[in-house]
Short mmCIF file of C-alpha atoms in Angstrom, two decimals:
data_model
loop_
_atom_site.label_atom_id
_atom_site.label_comp_id
_atom_site.label_asym_id
_atom_site.label_seq_id
_atom_site.Cartn_x
_atom_site.Cartn_y
_atom_site.Cartn_z
CA MET A 743 193.24 76.72 307.07
CA PRO A 744 196.27 76.21 305.06
CA ALA A 745 198.70 73.60 306.23
CA THR A 746 201.52 76.22 306.55
CA ALA A 747 199.37 77.30 309.76
CA VAL A 748 199.48 74.03 311.16
CA ASP A 749 203.67 74.33 311.45
CA PHE A 750 203.20 77.22 313.30
CA PHE A 751 200.29 75.69 315.69
CA ASN A 752 203.32 72.99 316.44
CA LYS A 753 205.74 75.24 317.29
CA TRP A 754 203.36 77.16 319.25
CA ALA A 755 201.90 74.64 321.46
CA VAL A 756 198.53 74.97 320.19
CA ASP A 757 196.73 72.10 322.17
CA GLU A 758 193.69 71.00 319.81
CA ILE A 759 192.74 72.09 316.10
CA VAL A 760 189.24 71.82 314.98
CA VAL A 761 188.51 72.17 311.46
CA LEU A 762 184.83 73.14 310.20
CA ASP A 763 183.76 72.70 306.68
CA VAL A 764 181.43 75.81 306.46
CA SER A 765 180.33 75.56 302.98
CA ARG A 766 176.84 76.05 302.16
CA THR A 767 177.23 73.36 299.80
CA GLN A 768 179.36 70.07 299.35
CA GLN A 769 180.78 71.13 295.75
CA LYS A 770 184.13 71.96 297.48
CA ARG A 771 183.92 68.83 299.77
CA GLU A 772 187.13 67.07 297.81
CA LYS A 773 189.01 69.88 298.62
CA PHE A 774 188.12 69.99 302.07
CA TYR A 775 189.11 66.33 302.20
CA GLU A 776 192.17 67.19 300.91
CA VAL A 777 192.79 69.85 303.43
CA ILE A 778 192.16 67.42 306.35
CA SER A 779 194.70 64.87 304.84
CA LYS A 780 197.37 67.47 304.36
CA LEU A 781 196.50 69.00 308.05
CA SER A 782 196.82 65.56 309.85
CA GLU A 783 200.09 64.81 308.26
CA LYS A 784 201.95 67.37 310.49
CA CYS A 785 199.12 68.00 313.07
CA PHE A 786 200.40 66.19 316.36
CA VAL A 787 197.73 67.21 318.38
CA PRO A 788 194.23 66.24 317.96
CA LEU A 789 192.18 67.19 315.12
CA THR A 790 188.52 67.86 315.38
CA VAL A 791 186.61 67.73 312.18
CA GLY A 792 183.15 69.22 311.40
CA GLY A 793 180.32 69.85 308.97
CA TRP A 794 178.45 68.03 306.64
CA ILE A 795 178.80 64.60 308.60
CA THR A 796 175.42 62.89 308.48
CA SER A 797 176.62 59.42 308.63
CA THR A 798 179.05 56.86 310.35
CA ASP A 799 180.51 56.14 306.61
CA GLU A 800 181.35 60.02 306.81
CA VAL A 801 182.73 59.63 310.05
CA ARG A 802 184.73 56.73 308.93
CA SER A 803 186.34 58.51 306.05
CA LEU A 804 187.32 61.37 308.13
CA LEU A 805 188.74 59.50 310.54
CA ARG A 806 190.99 57.24 307.76
CA MET A 807 192.20 61.11 306.88
CA GLY A 808 193.48 61.64 310.06
CA ALA A 809 190.42 63.27 311.99
CA ASP A 810 190.63 62.18 315.70
CA LYS A 811 187.33 63.03 316.52
CA VAL A 812 184.03 64.65 314.82
CA SER A 813 181.93 67.49 315.63
CA ILE A 814 178.30 67.03 314.71
CA ASN A 815 175.65 69.74 314.75
CA THR A 816 172.59 70.07 312.62
CA ALA A 817 172.89 66.21 311.71
CA ALA A 818 172.48 65.33 315.42
CA ILE A 819 169.38 67.49 316.19
CA GLU A 820 167.83 66.09 312.96
CA ARG A 821 168.45 62.66 313.62
CA PRO A 822 170.04 62.19 317.37
CA ALA A 823 170.39 58.34 316.77
CA LEU A 824 173.58 59.43 314.71
CA ILE A 825 175.28 60.23 317.90
CA THR A 826 174.61 56.75 319.37
CA GLU A 827 175.50 55.08 316.19
CA CYS A 828 178.95 57.22 316.18
CA ALA A 829 179.68 56.49 319.90
CA ARG A 830 179.19 52.58 319.29
CA ILE A 831 181.21 52.17 316.67
CA PHE A 832 184.26 54.66 317.19
CA GLY A 833 183.84 55.29 320.91
CA ASN A 834 182.28 58.16 322.70
CA GLN A 835 185.58 60.02 322.73
CA CYS A 836 185.62 60.43 319.02
CA VAL A 837 181.96 62.26 319.04
CA VAL A 838 181.74 66.01 319.72
CA VAL A 839 178.73 67.55 319.71
CA SER A 840 178.79 71.01 318.43
CA MET A 841 175.74 73.18 319.72
CA ASP A 842 174.65 76.86 318.94
CA ALA A 843 172.79 78.70 321.07
CA LYS A 844 170.96 82.28 321.19
CA LYS A 845 169.48 84.04 323.65
CA GLN A 846 165.75 84.89 322.97
CA ALA A 847 163.65 87.98 323.90
CA GLY A 848 162.45 86.37 327.08
CA GLY A 849 165.96 85.81 328.43
CA GLU A 850 165.78 81.96 327.77
CA TYR A 851 168.50 80.42 325.57
CA GLU A 852 167.64 78.24 322.39
CA VAL A 853 169.76 75.64 320.04
CA TYR A 854 169.87 76.65 316.45
CA SER A 855 170.77 74.41 313.74
CA ASP A 856 171.72 74.65 310.26
CA ARG A 857 174.75 77.38 311.27
CA GLY A 858 172.49 79.29 313.49
CA ARG A 859 169.82 80.02 311.10
CA THR A 860 166.95 77.69 312.25
CA PRO A 861 165.46 77.83 315.90
CA THR A 862 164.93 74.24 317.22
CA GLY A 863 163.06 74.82 320.11
CA LEU A 864 165.34 72.83 322.11
CA SER A 865 167.18 74.50 325.57
CA PRO A 866 170.70 74.31 325.44
CA ILE A 867 170.45 72.47 328.95
CA SER A 868 168.43 69.42 327.95
CA TRP A 869 169.82 69.29 324.54
CA ALA A 870 173.26 68.98 326.39
CA ALA A 871 172.21 66.23 328.92
CA THR A 872 170.44 64.41 325.79
CA VAL A 873 173.44 64.26 323.76
CA GLN A 874 175.53 63.12 326.76
CA GLU A 875 173.05 60.38 327.44
CA LEU A 876 173.12 59.44 323.72
CA GLY A 877 177.03 58.86 323.80
CA ALA A 878 178.64 62.14 322.85
CA GLY A 879 182.01 62.66 324.63
CA GLU A 880 182.30 66.16 324.42
CA ILE A 881 180.59 69.28 323.95
CA PHE A 882 181.37 72.24 321.80
CA LEU A 883 179.17 75.18 322.88
CA ASN A 884 179.00 78.23 321.01
CA CYS A 885 176.94 81.28 321.80
CA ILE A 886 176.00 82.99 318.64
CA ASP A 887 175.05 86.08 319.41
CA HIS A 888 178.34 86.55 320.89
CA ASP A 889 180.42 84.95 317.95
CA GLY A 890 181.82 87.79 316.18
CA PHE A 891 180.72 90.39 318.62
CA ARG A 892 183.93 90.44 320.74
CA LYS A 893 182.18 90.04 323.77
CA GLY A 894 183.70 86.92 325.36
CA TYR A 895 181.64 83.92 326.02
CA ASP A 896 178.43 83.69 327.08
CA LEU A 897 179.09 82.83 330.42
CA GLU A 898 175.58 82.36 331.72
CA LEU A 899 175.04 80.09 329.36
CA LEU A 900 178.54 78.20 329.54
CA ARG A 901 177.68 77.89 333.28
CA GLN A 902 174.26 76.49 332.70
CA VAL A 903 175.51 73.78 330.24
CA VAL A 904 178.56 72.55 332.27
CA ASP A 905 176.31 72.03 335.28
CA ALA A 906 173.97 70.03 333.17
CA VAL A 907 176.59 67.02 331.88
CA GLU A 908 179.42 65.27 333.58
CA ILE A 909 181.45 65.39 330.10
CA PRO A 910 183.93 67.83 329.03
CA VAL A 911 182.42 71.26 327.74
CA ILE A 912 184.55 73.52 325.41
CA ALA A 913 183.78 77.11 325.18
CA MET A 914 183.67 78.74 321.55
CA GLY A 915 182.93 82.15 319.83
CA GLY A 916 183.23 85.60 320.93
CA VAL A 917 187.02 85.77 322.12
CA PHE A 918 188.55 89.01 321.95
CA THR A 919 190.77 89.34 324.86
CA TRP A 920 192.91 86.92 326.47
CA ASP A 921 190.66 87.83 329.73
CA HIS A 922 187.65 86.28 327.89
CA LEU A 923 189.70 83.03 327.92
CA VAL A 924 190.39 83.18 331.63
CA GLU A 925 186.58 83.68 332.38
CA GLY A 926 185.38 80.87 330.48
CA VAL A 927 187.43 78.94 332.88
CA THR A 928 187.21 80.37 336.01
CA ILE A 929 183.49 81.87 335.78
CA GLY A 930 181.76 79.63 333.02
CA GLY A 931 183.29 76.51 334.24
CA ALA A 932 184.78 75.06 330.61
CA ASP A 933 186.85 72.24 330.71
CA ALA A 934 188.70 74.10 327.69
CA VAL A 935 188.57 77.22 325.68
CA ALA A 936 188.41 77.58 322.04
CA ALA A 937 188.96 80.70 319.63
CA ALA A 938 189.58 81.52 316.17
CA ASN A 939 190.56 84.68 314.91
CA ILE A 940 192.12 86.03 317.89
CA LEU A 941 194.84 83.01 317.51
CA HIS A 942 195.06 83.29 313.83
CA TYR A 943 196.02 86.76 313.73
CA THR A 944 198.13 87.48 316.62
CA GLU A 945 201.94 86.53 316.58
CA HIS A 946 202.74 83.51 319.03
CA SER A 947 199.06 83.91 319.92
CA THR A 948 198.74 80.47 321.84
CA LYS A 949 201.53 80.61 324.01
CA LYS A 950 200.92 84.44 324.91
CA ALA A 951 197.16 83.10 325.82
CA LYS A 952 198.68 80.36 327.82
CA ASN A 953 200.95 82.47 329.66
CA TYR A 954 198.19 85.13 330.62
CA MET A 955 196.23 82.24 331.93
CA ARG A 956 198.97 80.32 333.97
CA GLU A 957 199.35 83.74 335.56
CA HIS A 958 195.92 83.75 336.35
CA GLY A 959 195.94 80.64 338.31
CA ILE A 960 194.93 78.29 335.40
CA ASP A 961 196.50 74.75 334.59
CA VAL A 962 197.51 75.14 331.09
CA ARG A 963 199.96 73.09 328.92
CA MET B 485 209.82 47.94 309.96
CA ILE B 486 207.02 48.38 312.12
CA VAL B 487 203.67 47.20 311.62
CA VAL B 488 200.77 49.09 313.06
CA ILE B 489 197.90 46.89 313.59
CA ASP B 490 194.78 47.18 311.17
CA TYR B 491 191.73 45.94 312.81
CA GLU B 492 189.45 48.07 311.14
CA ALA B 493 189.11 50.42 314.07
CA GLY B 494 190.41 53.62 315.22
CA ASN B 495 192.46 56.26 313.51
CA LEU B 496 195.77 54.55 312.50
CA ARG B 497 196.63 57.42 310.27
CA SER B 498 197.69 59.36 313.29
CA VAL B 499 200.12 56.91 314.45
CA MET B 500 201.57 56.43 310.57
CA ASN B 501 201.75 60.35 310.26
CA ALA B 502 203.90 60.56 313.51
CA LEU B 503 205.99 57.39 312.54
CA ALA B 504 206.78 59.15 309.24
CA ALA B 505 207.64 62.55 310.96
CA ILE B 506 210.16 60.82 312.91
CA GLY B 507 211.53 58.82 309.84
CA GLN B 508 210.70 55.31 310.91
CA PRO B 509 209.46 53.01 308.23
CA ALA B 510 205.87 51.56 309.06
CA VAL B 511 203.03 49.86 307.57
CA ILE B 512 199.50 49.15 308.27
CA SER B 513 198.56 45.56 307.99
CA GLY B 514 196.37 43.09 309.55
CA ASP B 515 197.95 40.11 307.48
CA PRO B 516 199.52 37.56 309.54
CA GLN B 517 202.28 37.07 307.54
CA VAL B 518 203.50 40.94 307.39
CA ILE B 519 203.10 41.00 311.23
CA GLY B 520 205.05 37.93 311.15
CA ALA B 521 207.92 39.69 309.42
CA ALA B 522 207.76 42.85 311.77
CA SER B 523 210.62 43.92 313.81
CA ALA B 524 208.25 45.78 316.00
CA ILE B 525 204.61 46.26 316.69
CA ILE B 526 202.28 48.91 317.41
CA LEU B 527 198.55 48.63 318.45
CA PRO B 528 196.74 51.84 318.54
CA GLY B 529 193.16 51.95 319.31
CA VAL B 530 190.32 54.05 320.00
CA GLY B 531 186.70 52.75 320.36
CA ALA B 532 184.71 50.26 322.76
CA PHE B 533 186.65 47.37 324.31
CA GLY B 534 184.33 44.63 323.39
CA ASP B 535 184.01 45.69 319.81
CA CYS B 536 187.46 46.17 319.05
CA MET B 537 188.36 42.88 320.99
CA ALA B 538 185.66 41.21 319.04
CA SER B 539 187.35 42.72 315.81
CA LEU B 540 190.83 41.46 316.88
CA ARG B 541 189.73 38.00 317.24
CA ARG B 542 187.20 38.07 314.37
CA GLN B 543 190.24 38.84 312.07
CA ASN B 544 192.45 36.00 313.88
CA LEU B 545 195.09 38.62 314.95
CA VAL B 546 194.96 37.56 318.88
CA GLU B 547 197.16 34.37 317.73
CA VAL B 548 199.54 36.20 315.72
CA LEU B 549 199.89 38.99 317.99
CA THR B 550 200.51 36.30 321.16
CA GLN B 551 203.15 34.51 319.03
CA GLN B 552 204.88 37.57 318.01
CA VAL B 553 204.94 39.93 321.21
CA VAL B 554 204.68 37.11 323.99
CA VAL B 555 206.33 34.28 322.60
CA GLU B 556 209.38 36.03 320.18
CA LYS B 557 209.26 38.75 322.34
CA LYS B 558 209.21 41.51 319.73
CA PRO B 559 209.00 45.41 320.65
CA PHE B 560 205.52 45.93 321.21
CA LEU B 561 203.64 49.64 321.80
CA GLY B 562 200.15 49.71 322.82
CA ILE B 563 198.35 52.96 322.74
CA CYS B 564 195.39 53.86 324.33
CA LEU B 565 192.76 51.07 323.97
CA GLY B 566 196.03 49.14 322.77
CA LEU B 567 196.88 49.42 326.68
CA GLN B 568 193.67 48.13 327.72
CA PHE B 569 193.62 45.08 325.41
CA LEU B 570 196.72 44.09 327.70
CA ALA B 571 194.76 43.34 330.53
CA GLU B 572 192.41 40.07 331.22
CA ARG B 573 189.36 41.61 331.35
CA SER B 574 187.68 44.86 331.08
CA LEU B 575 184.59 45.98 332.75
CA GLU B 576 183.14 48.40 329.51
CA HIS B 577 179.85 47.76 329.01
CA GLY B 578 179.56 44.47 330.72
CA GLU B 579 182.38 42.32 330.99
CA HIS B 580 185.07 41.62 328.06
CA GLN B 581 188.15 39.34 327.99
CA GLY B 582 191.11 41.24 326.97
CA LEU B 583 194.46 39.60 325.61
CA GLY B 584 195.40 38.74 329.09
CA TRP B 585 198.89 39.26 328.77
CA VAL B 586 199.05 41.51 331.97
CA LYS B 587 197.25 40.62 335.24
CA ALA B 588 195.26 43.60 335.28
CA THR B 589 191.29 44.81 334.81
CA VAL B 590 190.07 47.84 333.16
CA LYS B 591 187.78 50.15 334.91
CA LYS B 592 185.56 53.10 334.45
CA ILE B 593 187.19 56.07 335.71
CA GLU B 594 185.27 57.01 338.85
CA THR B 595 186.41 60.51 340.03
CA GLY B 596 183.59 61.26 342.40
CA ASP B 597 184.14 65.03 341.93
CA ARG B 598 182.45 66.80 338.93
CA GLN B 599 185.73 68.92 338.24
CA TYR B 600 187.19 66.22 337.14
CA ARG B 601 185.08 64.74 334.15
CA VAL B 602 184.90 61.38 332.45
CA PRO B 603 185.97 61.23 329.67
CA HIS B 604 189.28 62.16 330.66
CA ILE B 605 190.28 64.34 327.76
CA GLY B 606 192.99 66.58 327.37
CA TRP B 607 196.57 67.50 328.19
CA ASN B 608 197.75 66.15 331.57
CA THR B 609 201.04 65.92 333.35
CA ILE B 610 202.70 62.37 333.83
CA GLU B 611 204.55 61.56 336.73
CA LEU B 612 207.23 59.03 335.80
CA LYS B 613 207.23 56.02 338.22
CA GLU B 614 209.64 53.87 337.24
CA SER B 615 212.91 53.94 334.42
CA SER B 616 211.48 53.12 330.87
CA PRO B 617 213.27 53.33 327.68
CA LEU B 618 210.35 55.39 326.51
CA PHE B 619 210.81 58.01 328.45
CA LYS B 620 214.45 58.62 327.80
CA GLY B 621 215.33 61.93 327.50
CA ILE B 622 212.02 63.70 327.45
CA ALA B 623 211.01 66.55 329.72
CA GLU B 624 210.82 66.18 333.74
CA GLU B 625 207.04 67.03 333.62
CA PRO B 626 205.81 65.36 330.70
CA VAL B 627 202.36 66.80 329.58
CA VAL B 628 200.55 64.49 326.99
CA TYR B 629 197.34 63.77 325.50
CA PHE B 630 194.83 61.71 326.97
CA VAL B 631 191.10 60.68 326.00
CA HIS B 632 189.53 57.97 327.63
CA SER B 633 186.66 57.00 330.03
CA TYR B 634 188.37 53.48 331.36
CA HIS B 635 191.94 52.95 332.57
CA LEU B 636 193.94 49.84 333.78
CA VAL B 637 194.30 48.70 337.20
CA LEU B 638 197.41 46.43 337.42
CA GLU B 639 196.98 43.67 339.64
CA ASP B 640 199.34 41.69 341.16
CA ASP B 641 201.95 40.71 338.17
CA PRO B 642 205.60 40.33 339.23
CA GLU B 643 206.79 41.18 336.00
CA ALA B 644 204.64 44.05 334.98
CA VAL B 645 205.29 47.63 336.23
CA VAL B 646 203.53 51.03 336.22
CA THR B 647 205.96 53.40 334.43
CA SER B 648 203.95 56.53 334.99
CA THR B 649 200.64 57.95 336.29
CA CYS B 650 198.58 60.82 335.80
CA MET B 651 196.63 62.58 338.12
CA HIS B 652 192.82 63.17 337.01
CA GLY B 653 190.95 63.27 340.40
CA ILE B 654 192.19 59.91 341.08
CA GLU B 655 195.36 58.23 340.15
CA ILE B 656 195.45 57.02 336.52
CA THR B 657 197.91 54.30 334.91
CA ALA B 658 199.25 56.18 332.27
CA SER B 659 201.86 53.77 331.24
CA ILE B 660 203.10 50.06 331.82
CA GLN B 661 205.98 47.66 330.76
CA LYS B 662 205.83 44.15 331.09
CA ASN B 663 209.51 42.96 329.58
CA ASN B 664 209.18 43.90 325.89
CA ILE B 665 205.66 44.82 326.08
CA HIS B 666 205.26 48.59 326.40
CA ALA B 667 202.07 50.32 326.55
CA VAL B 668 200.79 54.08 327.42
CA GLN B 669 197.32 55.44 327.91
CA PHE B 670 197.92 58.40 326.32
CA HIS B 671 198.18 59.42 322.72
CA PRO B 672 202.07 59.77 322.07
CA GLU B 673 201.16 60.41 318.39
CA LYS B 674 199.08 63.61 319.40
CA SER B 675 201.31 64.84 322.09
CA GLN B 676 203.32 66.87 320.18
CA GLN B 677 207.26 67.03 320.42
CA CYS B 678 207.27 64.80 323.64
CA GLY B 679 205.05 62.24 322.01
CA LEU B 680 207.32 62.14 318.94
CA LYS B 681 210.19 61.50 321.21
CA ILE B 682 208.50 58.56 322.85
CA LEU B 683 207.83 57.27 319.60
CA GLU B 684 211.24 57.50 318.52
CA ASN B 685 212.30 56.02 321.88
CA PHE B 686 210.37 52.83 320.97
CA ALA B 687 211.72 52.73 317.66
CA THR B 688 215.21 52.63 319.16
CA LEU B 689 214.28 49.23 320.80
CA ILE B 690 214.48 47.57 317.28
CA HIS B 691 217.53 48.31 316.42
CA GLY B 692 220.45 45.73 316.83
CA GLU B 693 217.85 43.54 317.54
CA ASP B 694 218.18 39.50 316.18
CA HIS B 695 214.97 37.51 316.75
CA ALA B 696 216.64 34.23 315.48
CA GLU B 697 219.04 34.51 318.17
CA GLU B 698 215.80 35.46 320.67
CA LYS B 699 214.05 32.50 319.42
CA THR B 700 216.54 30.07 320.55
CA ASP B 701 217.17 31.46 324.26
CA SER B 702 213.77 31.97 326.04
CA SER B 703 215.13 31.44 329.46
CA PRO B 704 213.42 33.27 331.83
CA ASP B 705 216.65 35.65 332.57
CA HIS B 706 216.24 36.89 329.00
CA GLN B 707 212.74 38.05 329.34
CA GLY B 708 212.20 41.53 329.41
CA ARG B 709 215.43 41.76 327.40
CA ALA B 710 214.35 41.80 323.63
CA GLY B 711 216.73 43.07 321.22
CA GLY B 712 219.26 43.45 323.67
CA SER B 713 216.97 46.60 325.22
CA GLU B 714 217.60 46.32 328.95
CA ARG B 715 216.32 49.12 331.46
CA PRO B 716 218.38 51.69 331.66
CA VAL B 717 220.13 51.84 335.09
CA GLN B 718 219.24 55.61 335.68
CA ALA B 719 215.81 55.63 337.34
CA TYR B 720 213.62 58.56 336.49
CA GLN B 721 211.40 60.11 339.44
CA TYR B 722 210.09 63.07 338.91
CA HIS B 723 207.55 65.11 340.83
CA SER B 724 204.35 66.22 339.15
CA LEU B 725 203.11 69.65 340.05
CA HIS B 726 199.88 68.67 338.19
CA ALA B 727 197.38 70.59 340.02
CA GLY B 728 194.23 71.37 338.20
CA HIS B 729 192.25 69.17 335.91
CA GLY B 730 193.40 67.74 332.93
CA GLY B 731 193.01 70.23 330.25
#
């Protein structure tokens, strides 16, 4: 995300920014660091950074660049102790565990790692409870069946995870209409809702989204 | 020059970026000499209370901070953990001793309602309880960004006041003031325009200040008026329309 986009986001009353390094290799990591540093200069809302985080040293570097929180996904699945290590040093509030889940043929859900490529055998409910136990402060929940398919959040999955933990759950993936945001909160029970393209490519998107949510009885900033 | 205290924890960059945005010269330092030369001090912080207090002690920052803030009465702003440090003790993972500048205890937020989740993360409306120079000229119902699991409970301290609170299932201390000591549980550096305004207001406490004079006059009458920053006469008492959970 270019730094100019952040100027708009500040004016549009965006509540939080999440930046994920989705590169398949780390060749452009330096460039990513540059983006984070630039972003943080003008980003007077919480900035969460994710992708390629496998150590507390990496977390420390990102925080020094201006990140407020880090989002850990595959690395947490491969080595759950990383969550606890980060929480102990930087506090629970700093550690967001991001989870990609997919509905299986039998109707049950499964957590996937590696950007949705590798099934892990974990159920989202038990994994959510585990990461809370290990010290995560928030959960980003992404239903990868829905992401990019404009169907809205997977409300069934969302509700299951929300009910399984005490920590805040943020819904991601699949938002195509403002109604999707509303149902994420009212039906899914999410504490916050996130979206990408619909917010990036709509003029004054966040203000419109929040007005719509407010009209539907949701307390938004 | 504002000194932002570096004790190798937390995200100092956000605070520095916000100070840069309001054109306020600031430096990050954990050096007692630099802190001694500061015109104002900001103590930010995120992390675990015990570890971070230990870090402050290890770097011999407790003495210099106490000298500069409590004795010399330089304008001080504690942010998040920087507010909680002011308490005598915290019950976060055991019991830990704080700076003890304010009679207070830091306790876990217990909302007793799953709708109000802990950590309390997100935007929430604050209700202004007492006039504070920090809130001069800000919106009637300021909405600011919180992220914490523990909160400060003020005890019987005649000089300290809770200047604002927020609701998250229970009433939470959002800011306190004790003379020249200001502290906020929320993150002004992450609260957009409203937060920047609060930092600007803090910076105005520096101007026109003469510490040499301040040092010679430490009579009780002058406590709380560091740098001539008397509290404004006007009382800020707004009603919060806060309803749902803080997000």
